[in-house]
XYZ file of C-alpha atoms in Angstrom:
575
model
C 5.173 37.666 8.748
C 1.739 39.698 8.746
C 0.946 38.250 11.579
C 4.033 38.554 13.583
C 3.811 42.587 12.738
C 0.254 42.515 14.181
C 1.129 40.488 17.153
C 4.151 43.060 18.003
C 1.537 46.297 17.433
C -1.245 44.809 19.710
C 1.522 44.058 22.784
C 2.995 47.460 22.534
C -0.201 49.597 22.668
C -0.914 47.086 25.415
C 2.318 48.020 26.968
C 1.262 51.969 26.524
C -1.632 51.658 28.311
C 0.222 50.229 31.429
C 2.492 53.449 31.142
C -0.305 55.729 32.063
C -1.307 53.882 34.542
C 1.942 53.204 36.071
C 2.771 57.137 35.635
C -0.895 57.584 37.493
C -0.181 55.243 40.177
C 2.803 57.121 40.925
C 1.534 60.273 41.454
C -1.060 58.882 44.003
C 1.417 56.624 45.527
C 3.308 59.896 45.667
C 0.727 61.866 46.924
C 0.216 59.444 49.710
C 4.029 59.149 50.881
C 4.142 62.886 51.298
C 1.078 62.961 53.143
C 2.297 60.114 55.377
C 5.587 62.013 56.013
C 4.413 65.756 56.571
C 1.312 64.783 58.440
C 0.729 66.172 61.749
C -1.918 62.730 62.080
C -0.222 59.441 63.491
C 0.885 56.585 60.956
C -1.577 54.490 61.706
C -4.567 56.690 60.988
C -2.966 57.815 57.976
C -2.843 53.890 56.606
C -6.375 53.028 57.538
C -7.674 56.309 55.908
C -8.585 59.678 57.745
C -11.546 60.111 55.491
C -13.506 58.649 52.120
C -11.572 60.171 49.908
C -8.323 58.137 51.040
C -9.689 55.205 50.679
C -11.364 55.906 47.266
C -7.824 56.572 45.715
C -6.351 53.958 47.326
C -9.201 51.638 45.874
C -9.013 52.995 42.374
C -4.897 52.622 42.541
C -5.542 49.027 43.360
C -8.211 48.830 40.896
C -5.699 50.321 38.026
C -2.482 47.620 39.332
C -5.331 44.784 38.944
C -6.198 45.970 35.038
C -2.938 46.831 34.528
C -1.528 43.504 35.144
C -4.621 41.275 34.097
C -4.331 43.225 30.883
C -0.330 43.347 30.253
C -0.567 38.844 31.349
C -3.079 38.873 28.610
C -1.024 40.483 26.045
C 1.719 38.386 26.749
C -0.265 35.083 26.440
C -1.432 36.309 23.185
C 1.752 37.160 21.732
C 3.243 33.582 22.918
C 0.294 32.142 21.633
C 0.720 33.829 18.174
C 4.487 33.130 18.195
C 4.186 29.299 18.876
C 1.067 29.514 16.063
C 3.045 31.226 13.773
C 6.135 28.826 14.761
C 3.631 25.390 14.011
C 2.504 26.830 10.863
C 6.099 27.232 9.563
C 7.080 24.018 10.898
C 3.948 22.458 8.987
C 4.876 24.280 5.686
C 8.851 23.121 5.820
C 7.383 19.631 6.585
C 5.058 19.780 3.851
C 7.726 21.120 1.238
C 10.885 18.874 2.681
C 8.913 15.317 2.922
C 6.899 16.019 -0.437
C 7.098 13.070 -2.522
C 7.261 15.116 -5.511
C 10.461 16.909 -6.478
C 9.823 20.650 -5.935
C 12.035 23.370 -6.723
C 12.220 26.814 -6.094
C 13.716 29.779 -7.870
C 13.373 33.616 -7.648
C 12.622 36.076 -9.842
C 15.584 35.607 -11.968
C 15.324 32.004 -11.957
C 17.687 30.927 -9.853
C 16.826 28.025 -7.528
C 16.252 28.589 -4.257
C 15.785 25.459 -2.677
C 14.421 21.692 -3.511
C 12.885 19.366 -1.359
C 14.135 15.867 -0.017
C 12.628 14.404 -2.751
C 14.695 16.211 -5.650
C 17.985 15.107 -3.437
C 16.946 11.555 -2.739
C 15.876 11.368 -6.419
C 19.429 9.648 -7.526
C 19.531 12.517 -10.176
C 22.025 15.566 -10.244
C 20.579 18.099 -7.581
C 20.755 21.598 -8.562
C 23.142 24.317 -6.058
C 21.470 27.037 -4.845
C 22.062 29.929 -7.399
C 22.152 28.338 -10.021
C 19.797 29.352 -13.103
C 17.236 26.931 -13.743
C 17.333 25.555 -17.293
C 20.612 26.853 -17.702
C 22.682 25.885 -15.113
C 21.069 23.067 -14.294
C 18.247 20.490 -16.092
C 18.153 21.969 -19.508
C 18.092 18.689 -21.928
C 14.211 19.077 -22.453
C 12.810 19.095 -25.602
C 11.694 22.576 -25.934
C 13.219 25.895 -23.740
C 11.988 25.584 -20.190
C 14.168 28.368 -19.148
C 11.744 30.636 -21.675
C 8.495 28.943 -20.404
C 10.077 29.440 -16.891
C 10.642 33.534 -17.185
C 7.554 33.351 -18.833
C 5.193 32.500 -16.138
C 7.649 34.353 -13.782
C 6.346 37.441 -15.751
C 3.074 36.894 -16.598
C 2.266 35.201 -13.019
C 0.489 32.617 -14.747
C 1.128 28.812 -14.127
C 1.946 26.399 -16.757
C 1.915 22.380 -17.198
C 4.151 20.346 -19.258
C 2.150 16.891 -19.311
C 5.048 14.675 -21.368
C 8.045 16.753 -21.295
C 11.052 14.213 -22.582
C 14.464 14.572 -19.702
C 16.979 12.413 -21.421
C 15.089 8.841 -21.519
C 12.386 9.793 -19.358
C 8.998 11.521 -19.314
C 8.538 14.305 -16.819
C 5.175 15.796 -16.039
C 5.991 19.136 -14.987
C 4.144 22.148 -13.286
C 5.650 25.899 -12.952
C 3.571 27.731 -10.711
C 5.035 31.465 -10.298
C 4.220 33.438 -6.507
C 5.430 36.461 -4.620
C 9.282 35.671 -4.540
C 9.411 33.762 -7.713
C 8.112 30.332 -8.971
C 7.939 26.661 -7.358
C 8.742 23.895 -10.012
C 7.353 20.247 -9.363
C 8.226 17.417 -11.717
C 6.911 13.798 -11.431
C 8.325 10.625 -13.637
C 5.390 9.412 -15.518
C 7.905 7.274 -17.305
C 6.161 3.755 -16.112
C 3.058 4.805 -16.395
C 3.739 5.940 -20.450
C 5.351 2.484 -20.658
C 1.769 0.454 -19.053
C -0.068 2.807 -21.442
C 1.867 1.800 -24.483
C 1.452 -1.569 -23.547
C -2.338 -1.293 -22.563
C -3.023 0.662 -26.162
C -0.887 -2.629 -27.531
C -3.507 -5.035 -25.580
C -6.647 -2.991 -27.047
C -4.382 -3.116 -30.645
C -4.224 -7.002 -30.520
C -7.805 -7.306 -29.276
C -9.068 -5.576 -32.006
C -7.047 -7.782 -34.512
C -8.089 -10.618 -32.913
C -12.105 -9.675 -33.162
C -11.273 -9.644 -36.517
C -9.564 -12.198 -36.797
C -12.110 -14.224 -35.604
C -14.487 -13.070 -37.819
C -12.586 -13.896 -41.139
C -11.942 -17.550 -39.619
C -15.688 -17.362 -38.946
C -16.566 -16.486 -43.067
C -13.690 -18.850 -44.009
C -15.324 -21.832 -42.108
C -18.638 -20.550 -44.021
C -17.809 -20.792 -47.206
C -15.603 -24.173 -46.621
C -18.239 -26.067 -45.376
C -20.018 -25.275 -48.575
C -17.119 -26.415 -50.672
C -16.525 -29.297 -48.388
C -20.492 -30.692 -48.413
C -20.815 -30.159 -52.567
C -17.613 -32.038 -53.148
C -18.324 -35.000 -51.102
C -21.885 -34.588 -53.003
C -20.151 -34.894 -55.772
C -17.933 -37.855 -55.143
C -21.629 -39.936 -54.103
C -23.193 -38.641 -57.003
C -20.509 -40.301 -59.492
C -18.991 -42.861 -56.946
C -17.212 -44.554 -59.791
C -15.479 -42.203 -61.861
C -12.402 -41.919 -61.847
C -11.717 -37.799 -62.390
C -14.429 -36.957 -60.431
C -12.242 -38.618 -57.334
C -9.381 -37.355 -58.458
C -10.376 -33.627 -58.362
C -12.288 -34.385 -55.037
C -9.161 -34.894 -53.829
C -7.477 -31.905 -54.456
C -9.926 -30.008 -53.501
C -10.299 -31.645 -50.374
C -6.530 -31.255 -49.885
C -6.863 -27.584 -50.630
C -9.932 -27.364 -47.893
C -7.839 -28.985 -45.409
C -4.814 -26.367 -45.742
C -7.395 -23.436 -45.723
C -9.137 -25.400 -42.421
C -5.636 -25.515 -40.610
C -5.237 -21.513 -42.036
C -8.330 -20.677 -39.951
C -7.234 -22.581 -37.225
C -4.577 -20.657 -36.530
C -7.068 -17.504 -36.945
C -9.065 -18.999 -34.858
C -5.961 -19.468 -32.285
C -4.899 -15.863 -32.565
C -8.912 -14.695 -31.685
C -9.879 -15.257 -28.975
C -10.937 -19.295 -27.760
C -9.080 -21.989 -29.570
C -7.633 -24.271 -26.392
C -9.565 -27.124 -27.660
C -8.030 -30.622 -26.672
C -6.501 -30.117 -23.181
C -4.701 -32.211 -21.123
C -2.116 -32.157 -18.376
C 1.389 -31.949 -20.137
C 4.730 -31.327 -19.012
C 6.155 -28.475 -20.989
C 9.659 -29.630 -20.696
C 8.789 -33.106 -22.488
C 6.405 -31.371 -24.850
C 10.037 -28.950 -25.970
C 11.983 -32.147 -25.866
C 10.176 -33.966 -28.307
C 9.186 -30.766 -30.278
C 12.888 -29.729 -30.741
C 13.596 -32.612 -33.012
C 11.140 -31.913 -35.354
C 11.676 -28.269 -35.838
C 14.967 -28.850 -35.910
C 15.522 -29.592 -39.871
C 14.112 -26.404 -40.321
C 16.925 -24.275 -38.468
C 19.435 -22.771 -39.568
C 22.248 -25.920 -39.619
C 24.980 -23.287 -38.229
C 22.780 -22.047 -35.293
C 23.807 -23.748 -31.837
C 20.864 -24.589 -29.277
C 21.074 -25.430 -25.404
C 18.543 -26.640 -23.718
C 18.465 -25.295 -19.826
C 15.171 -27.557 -18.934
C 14.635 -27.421 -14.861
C 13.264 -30.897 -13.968
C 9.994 -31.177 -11.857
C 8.575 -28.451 -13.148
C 4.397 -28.548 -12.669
C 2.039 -29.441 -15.248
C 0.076 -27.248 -17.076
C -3.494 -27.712 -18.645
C -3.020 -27.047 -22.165
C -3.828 -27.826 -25.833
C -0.473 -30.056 -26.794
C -0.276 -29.367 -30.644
C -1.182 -25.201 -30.572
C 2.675 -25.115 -27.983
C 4.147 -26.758 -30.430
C 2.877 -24.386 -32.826
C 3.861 -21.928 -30.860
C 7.617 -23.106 -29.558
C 7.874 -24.027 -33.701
C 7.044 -20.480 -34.685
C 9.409 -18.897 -32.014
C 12.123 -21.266 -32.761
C 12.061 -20.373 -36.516
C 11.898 -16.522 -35.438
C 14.994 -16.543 -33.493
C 17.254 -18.762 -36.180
C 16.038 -15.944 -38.795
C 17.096 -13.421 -37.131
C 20.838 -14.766 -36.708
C 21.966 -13.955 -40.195
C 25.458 -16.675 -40.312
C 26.349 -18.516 -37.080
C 24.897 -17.775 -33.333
C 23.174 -19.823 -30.601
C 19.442 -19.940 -29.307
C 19.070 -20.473 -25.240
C 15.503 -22.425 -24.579
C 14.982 -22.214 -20.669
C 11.993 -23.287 -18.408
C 11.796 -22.798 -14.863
C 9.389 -22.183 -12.655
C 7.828 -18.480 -12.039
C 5.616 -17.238 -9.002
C 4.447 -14.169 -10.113
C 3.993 -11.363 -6.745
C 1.495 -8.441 -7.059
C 4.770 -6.246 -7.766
C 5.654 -8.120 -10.320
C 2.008 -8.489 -12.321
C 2.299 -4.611 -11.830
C 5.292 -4.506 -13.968
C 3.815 -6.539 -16.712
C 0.497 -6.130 -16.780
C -0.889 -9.253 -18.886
C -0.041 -11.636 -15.939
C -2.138 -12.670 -13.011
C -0.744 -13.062 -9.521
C -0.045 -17.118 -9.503
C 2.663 -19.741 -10.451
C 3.606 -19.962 -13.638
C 5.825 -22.464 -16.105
C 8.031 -19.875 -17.623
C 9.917 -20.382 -21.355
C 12.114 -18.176 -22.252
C 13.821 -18.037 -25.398
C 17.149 -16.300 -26.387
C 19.285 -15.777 -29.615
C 21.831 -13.479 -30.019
C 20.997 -12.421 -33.733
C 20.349 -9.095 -34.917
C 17.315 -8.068 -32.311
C 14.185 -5.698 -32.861
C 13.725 -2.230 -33.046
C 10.980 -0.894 -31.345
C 8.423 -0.500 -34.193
C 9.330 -4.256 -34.848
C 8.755 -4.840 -30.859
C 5.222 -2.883 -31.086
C 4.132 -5.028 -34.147
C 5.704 -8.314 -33.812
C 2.274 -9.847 -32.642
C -0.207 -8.424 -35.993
C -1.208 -11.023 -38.560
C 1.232 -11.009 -41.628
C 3.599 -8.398 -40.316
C 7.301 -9.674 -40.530
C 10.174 -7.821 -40.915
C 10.712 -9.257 -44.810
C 9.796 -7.947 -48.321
C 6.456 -9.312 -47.349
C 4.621 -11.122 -44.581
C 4.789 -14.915 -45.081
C 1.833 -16.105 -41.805
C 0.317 -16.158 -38.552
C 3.152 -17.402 -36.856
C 3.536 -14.982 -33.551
C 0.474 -13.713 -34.208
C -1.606 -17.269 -33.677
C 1.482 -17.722 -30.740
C -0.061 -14.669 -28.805
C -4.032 -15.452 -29.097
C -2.752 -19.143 -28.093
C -0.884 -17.950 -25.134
C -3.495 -15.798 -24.321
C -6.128 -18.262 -24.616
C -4.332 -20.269 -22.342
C -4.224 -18.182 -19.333
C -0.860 -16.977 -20.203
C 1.400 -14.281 -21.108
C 4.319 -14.058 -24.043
C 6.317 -10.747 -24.306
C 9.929 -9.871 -26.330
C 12.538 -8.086 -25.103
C 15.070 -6.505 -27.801
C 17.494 -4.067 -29.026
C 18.665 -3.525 -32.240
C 21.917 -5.406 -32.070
C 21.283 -7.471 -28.782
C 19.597 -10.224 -29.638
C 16.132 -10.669 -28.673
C 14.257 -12.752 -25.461
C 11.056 -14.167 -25.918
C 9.598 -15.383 -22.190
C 6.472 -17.337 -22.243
C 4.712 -17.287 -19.220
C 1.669 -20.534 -18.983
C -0.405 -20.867 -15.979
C 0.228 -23.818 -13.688
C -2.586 -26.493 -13.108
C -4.759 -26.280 -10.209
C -5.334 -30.031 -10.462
C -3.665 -33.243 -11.354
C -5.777 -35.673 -12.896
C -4.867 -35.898 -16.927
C -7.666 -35.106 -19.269
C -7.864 -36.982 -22.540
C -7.180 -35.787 -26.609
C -10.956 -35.568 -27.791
C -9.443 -37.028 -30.872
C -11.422 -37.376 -34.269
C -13.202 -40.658 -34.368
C -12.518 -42.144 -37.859
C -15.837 -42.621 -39.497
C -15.608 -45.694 -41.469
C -18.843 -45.108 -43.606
C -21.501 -42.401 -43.323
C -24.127 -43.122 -41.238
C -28.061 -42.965 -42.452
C -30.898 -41.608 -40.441
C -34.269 -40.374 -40.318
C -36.577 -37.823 -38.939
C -36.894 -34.100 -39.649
C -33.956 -31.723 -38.882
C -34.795 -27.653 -39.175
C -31.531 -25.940 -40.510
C -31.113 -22.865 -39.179
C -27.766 -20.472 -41.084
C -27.753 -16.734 -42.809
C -25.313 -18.401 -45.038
C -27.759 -19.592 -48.671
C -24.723 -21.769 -49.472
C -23.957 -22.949 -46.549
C -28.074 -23.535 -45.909
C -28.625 -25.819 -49.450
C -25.159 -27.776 -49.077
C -26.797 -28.700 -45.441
C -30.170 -29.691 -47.288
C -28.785 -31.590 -50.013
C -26.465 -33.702 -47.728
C -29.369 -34.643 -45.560
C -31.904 -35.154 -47.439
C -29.077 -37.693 -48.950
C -28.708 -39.009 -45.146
C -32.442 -39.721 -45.334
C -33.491 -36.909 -43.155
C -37.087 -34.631 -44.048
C -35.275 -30.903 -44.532
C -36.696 -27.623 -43.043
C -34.739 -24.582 -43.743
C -34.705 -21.300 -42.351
C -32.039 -18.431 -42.869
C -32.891 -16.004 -39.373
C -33.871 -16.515 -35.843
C -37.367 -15.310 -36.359
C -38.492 -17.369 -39.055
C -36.924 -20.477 -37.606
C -39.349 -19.853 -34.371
C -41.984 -19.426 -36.671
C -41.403 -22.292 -37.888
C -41.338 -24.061 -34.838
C -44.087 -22.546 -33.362
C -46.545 -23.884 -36.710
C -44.623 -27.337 -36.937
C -42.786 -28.346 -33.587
C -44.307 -31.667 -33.095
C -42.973 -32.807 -36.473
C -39.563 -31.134 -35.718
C -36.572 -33.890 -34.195
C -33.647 -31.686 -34.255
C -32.409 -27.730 -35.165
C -29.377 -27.550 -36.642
C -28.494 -23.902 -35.558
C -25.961 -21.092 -36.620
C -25.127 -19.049 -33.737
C -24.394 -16.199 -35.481
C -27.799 -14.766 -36.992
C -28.048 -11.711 -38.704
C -31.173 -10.775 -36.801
C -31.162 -12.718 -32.911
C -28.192 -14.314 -31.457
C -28.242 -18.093 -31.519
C -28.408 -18.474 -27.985
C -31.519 -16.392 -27.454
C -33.023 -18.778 -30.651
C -32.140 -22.010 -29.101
C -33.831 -20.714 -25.732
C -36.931 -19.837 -27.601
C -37.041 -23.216 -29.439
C -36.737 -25.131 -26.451
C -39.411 -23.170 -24.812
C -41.983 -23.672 -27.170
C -40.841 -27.465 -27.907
C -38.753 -28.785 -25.483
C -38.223 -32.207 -26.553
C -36.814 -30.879 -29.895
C -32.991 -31.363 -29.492
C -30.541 -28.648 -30.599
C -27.000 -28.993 -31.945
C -24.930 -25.622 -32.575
C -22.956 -25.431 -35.686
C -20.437 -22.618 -35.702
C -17.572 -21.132 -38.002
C -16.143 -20.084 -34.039
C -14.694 -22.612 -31.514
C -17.223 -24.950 -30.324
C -15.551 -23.983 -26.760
C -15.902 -20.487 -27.067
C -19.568 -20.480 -28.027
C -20.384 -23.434 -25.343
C -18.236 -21.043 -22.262
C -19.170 -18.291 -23.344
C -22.814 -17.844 -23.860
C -23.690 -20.415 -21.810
C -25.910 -22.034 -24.291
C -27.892 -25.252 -23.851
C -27.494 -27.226 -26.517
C -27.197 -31.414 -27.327
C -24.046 -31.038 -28.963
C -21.951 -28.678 -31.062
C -20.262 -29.210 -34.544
C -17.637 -26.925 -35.821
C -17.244 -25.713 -39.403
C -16.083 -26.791 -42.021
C -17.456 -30.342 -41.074
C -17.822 -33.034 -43.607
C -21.020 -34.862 -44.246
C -19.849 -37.784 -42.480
C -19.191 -35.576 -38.982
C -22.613 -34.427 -39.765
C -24.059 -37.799 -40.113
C -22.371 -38.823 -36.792
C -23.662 -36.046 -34.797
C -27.093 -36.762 -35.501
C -26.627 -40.078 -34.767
C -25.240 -39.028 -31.775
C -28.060 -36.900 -31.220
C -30.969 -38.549 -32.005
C -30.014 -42.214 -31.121
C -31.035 -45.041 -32.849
């Protein structure tokens, strides 16, 4: 509008100055006619000038028509120029605020709206009417008093953010930024975005568990391989009597439940897809089903919706059943007298729209399992820690159950999320990556070890752990082995360094208080390569061998017996 005002001043002084000329012309032109008219000289001489000073005026009164108009065409061109600026710059402005992606509102001083963009009307919400009092009138269900915070910056000319600002069952981020006629008001839904952060800060939650997690199955696995090698020390030491079996027995019963306790640790951590093959998921449920089924509740009613030709998946066969088990038994809890559980499986390609939407899945194909019961559902605190060891919705937490179903679904590629409401049942959908290939891969069953092989040569044990270390001695020096021992990385490349030659194998721990076991076996091999290595870890043998990329002989997990042990060598070493 500044502009315009200028534009208008400039063409009228322009217009002023033509005036006086005009007025000037006149009187010469004037001048001139009465001259022509009253002269006693002919026309003609009177046109082409009697004398200089007639053609001087006549010159200048040209002169004055050519400024005059070059000067007034000027002003013009300016002033259309300025107008169709002024015109573009509006245009671009009502462009900018209509096509806006985020709703904008204005209001005046008083707060009434004074506009909104296309946005705000295409945003499937109530749009407000112009005149109508913001916050009052129209959108005032907000946590705290916007219409205050509104006048506020109105009056103090200062703007003002609202970065969560709850609207019914959304979140708003919203902006009030006050100018000459009032204030403009943008709001954009960050509701999705709370919703991916919730469910990233969930994803960081379980890692965290599951680093832990790891780490107790780790110290379990420790101190069971000492119990383990000093009770079947025990049972050689007094093969014949009769007590000492006895009690080896139960304690090697007890070992076993704790192993298949830190299995299922060791499932929830991260690793733990040990024994893959190709299965079909819909035979694996079929032939689960029946033995979980003992287990249900008797009144709960289950259909089976199993699409046939579904692809093969690369997985470990016993950790889905442990996982379909554990889901099964969740969803027949949770219906307190008589219900039904839906199992489905179909086939799921998941679109980048769609991996946006739930952010633990890859773009691929998937084998999808969903399971749905139409007990008493979860409320969303129950939702948020469904998936943390021990956590149930009981007195007190009874196991690992969903929590050893995420790390394995994780581990496997996949993805397993619940959808519930208090009252509506809950959904569990487990998503499991497709196959690339075909070809079936074979159980790496346990070989049955019908008597404990003997050996010799010298073995260097490398393990922080001092009972771990002497159970290891004891059992091969039993074997027939010559024992070195050494409890960090340092002093076990010491020792190979002074005695390599002599040295067959290195028994190593990968996880050394002082170097990690990978840099340790490098080292070894370096200074004595024909010294063979064989990694013994409390972790997965898989993760340690994918992961760190070590180069060992072989790998033996923990708690192993003595027998294991024996075999591995032999393995090893040969004959």
């Amino acid at each position: 509008m500044q502009n315009k005002k200028i534009n208008r001043r400039s063409v009228l002084d322009s217009m002023m100055l033509a005036a006086i000329f005009i007025a000037t012309a006149y009187w010469i032109l004037d001048s001139i006619l009465n001259i022509f008219f009253f002269n006693k000289y002919n026309i003609i001489a009177e046109l082409i000038g009697a004398d200089l000073y007639n053609i001087y005026i006549r010159v200048i009164v040209l002169c004055l028509f050519i400024i005059f108009g070059s000067h007034a065409q000027a002003s013009i061109n300016k002033y259309r120029l300025a107008q169709k600026s002024l015109q573009e710059g509006e245009e671009r402005y009502r462009t900018l605020f209509e096509y806006n992606p985020i709703e904008t509102i204005t209001v005046d001083h008083d707060a009434r709206v004074t506009g909104y963009n296309l946005a705000k009307t295409n945003s499937g919400d109530k749009v407000p009417e112009i005149g109508n009092i913001m916050y009052k009138d129209y959108a005032g269900k907000h946590d705290i008093n916007m219409y205050n915070e509104l006048m506020e910056c109105i009056k103090s000319n200062i703007s003002k953010e609202f970065p969560e600002q709850k609207y019914n069952d959304n979140f708003l981020f919203i902006r009030i930024a006050p100018f000459s006629k009032g204030a403009i008001i943008t709001a954009i839904d960050i509701t999705k975005q709370k919703q991916l952060q919730a469910q990233l800060q969930q994803a960081k939650k379980m890692d965290a568990i599951s680093t832990l997690a790891g780490g107790i199955a780790h110290q379990f696995n420790n101190i069971l391989s000492g119990i383990t090698g000093n009770t079947e020390l025990l049972q050689m030491k007094y093969e014949g009597d009769k007590k000492i079996k006895e009690f080896s027995e139960r304690l090697f019963g007890l070992t076993h439940r704790m192993t298949r306790l830190t299995s299922q640790l060791l499932a929830y951590a991260r690793g733990g897809k040990y024994q893959e093959r190709q299965i079909s998921v819909s035979e694996l449920v079929e032939e689960t089903f029946p033995l979980i089924r003992h287990s249900m509740n008797r009144s709960v009613k289950v259909a089976m919706n199993l699409e046939k030709d579904i692809p093969v998946i690369k997985a470990d066969a016993t950790q889905l059943q442990m996982v379909f088990s554990a889901v099964m038994s969740n969803a027949s809890e949770a219906i307190e007298e008589s219900g039904s559980i839906q199992v489905a499986l179909q086939k799921k390609d998941v679109d980048d729209k769609y991996a946006m939407q739930h952010p633990g899945l890859k773009v691929g194909q998937y084998v999808l399992l969903t399971v749905e019961d139409d007990g008493k559902g979860l409320d969303s605190e129950t939702k948020e820690r469904i998936f943390e060891p021990f956590y149930s919705t009981k007195l007190q937490g009874r196991g690992l159950g969903m929590a050893a179903s995420y790390g394995i679904i994780i581990n496997h590629g996949g993805w397993i999320e619940i959808d519930s409401e208090p009252g509506k049942g809950a959904v569990v959908s487990i998503y499991l990556p497709v196959s690339a290939d075909t070809e079936d891969v074979l159980l790496r069953g346990e070989k049955e070890i019908a008597e404990i092989s003997k050996g010799k040569g010298t073995v260097l044990i490398i393990d922080d752990e001092k009972d771990v270390l002497d159970t290891s001695r004891l059992a091969l020096e039993y074997l027939g082995y010559k024992v070195l021992t050494a409890n960090t990385g340092m002093e076990a490349i010491s020792i190979v360094e002074a005695a390599g030659e002599d040295i067959d194998l290195a028994i190593l721990d990968i996880g050394l208080p002082d170097i990690m076991g990978d840099k340790v076996c490098q080292r070894i091999q370096e200074l004595r390569p024909n010294i063979k290595v064989v990694v013994s870890t409390g972790y997965m043998v898989e993760d340690i061998s994918d992961d760190m990329k070590i180069k060992a002989q072989g790998f033996i997990q923990k708690p192993f017996s003595i027998s294991k042990m024996a075999m591995k060598l032999k393995e090893v070493l040969g004959d």
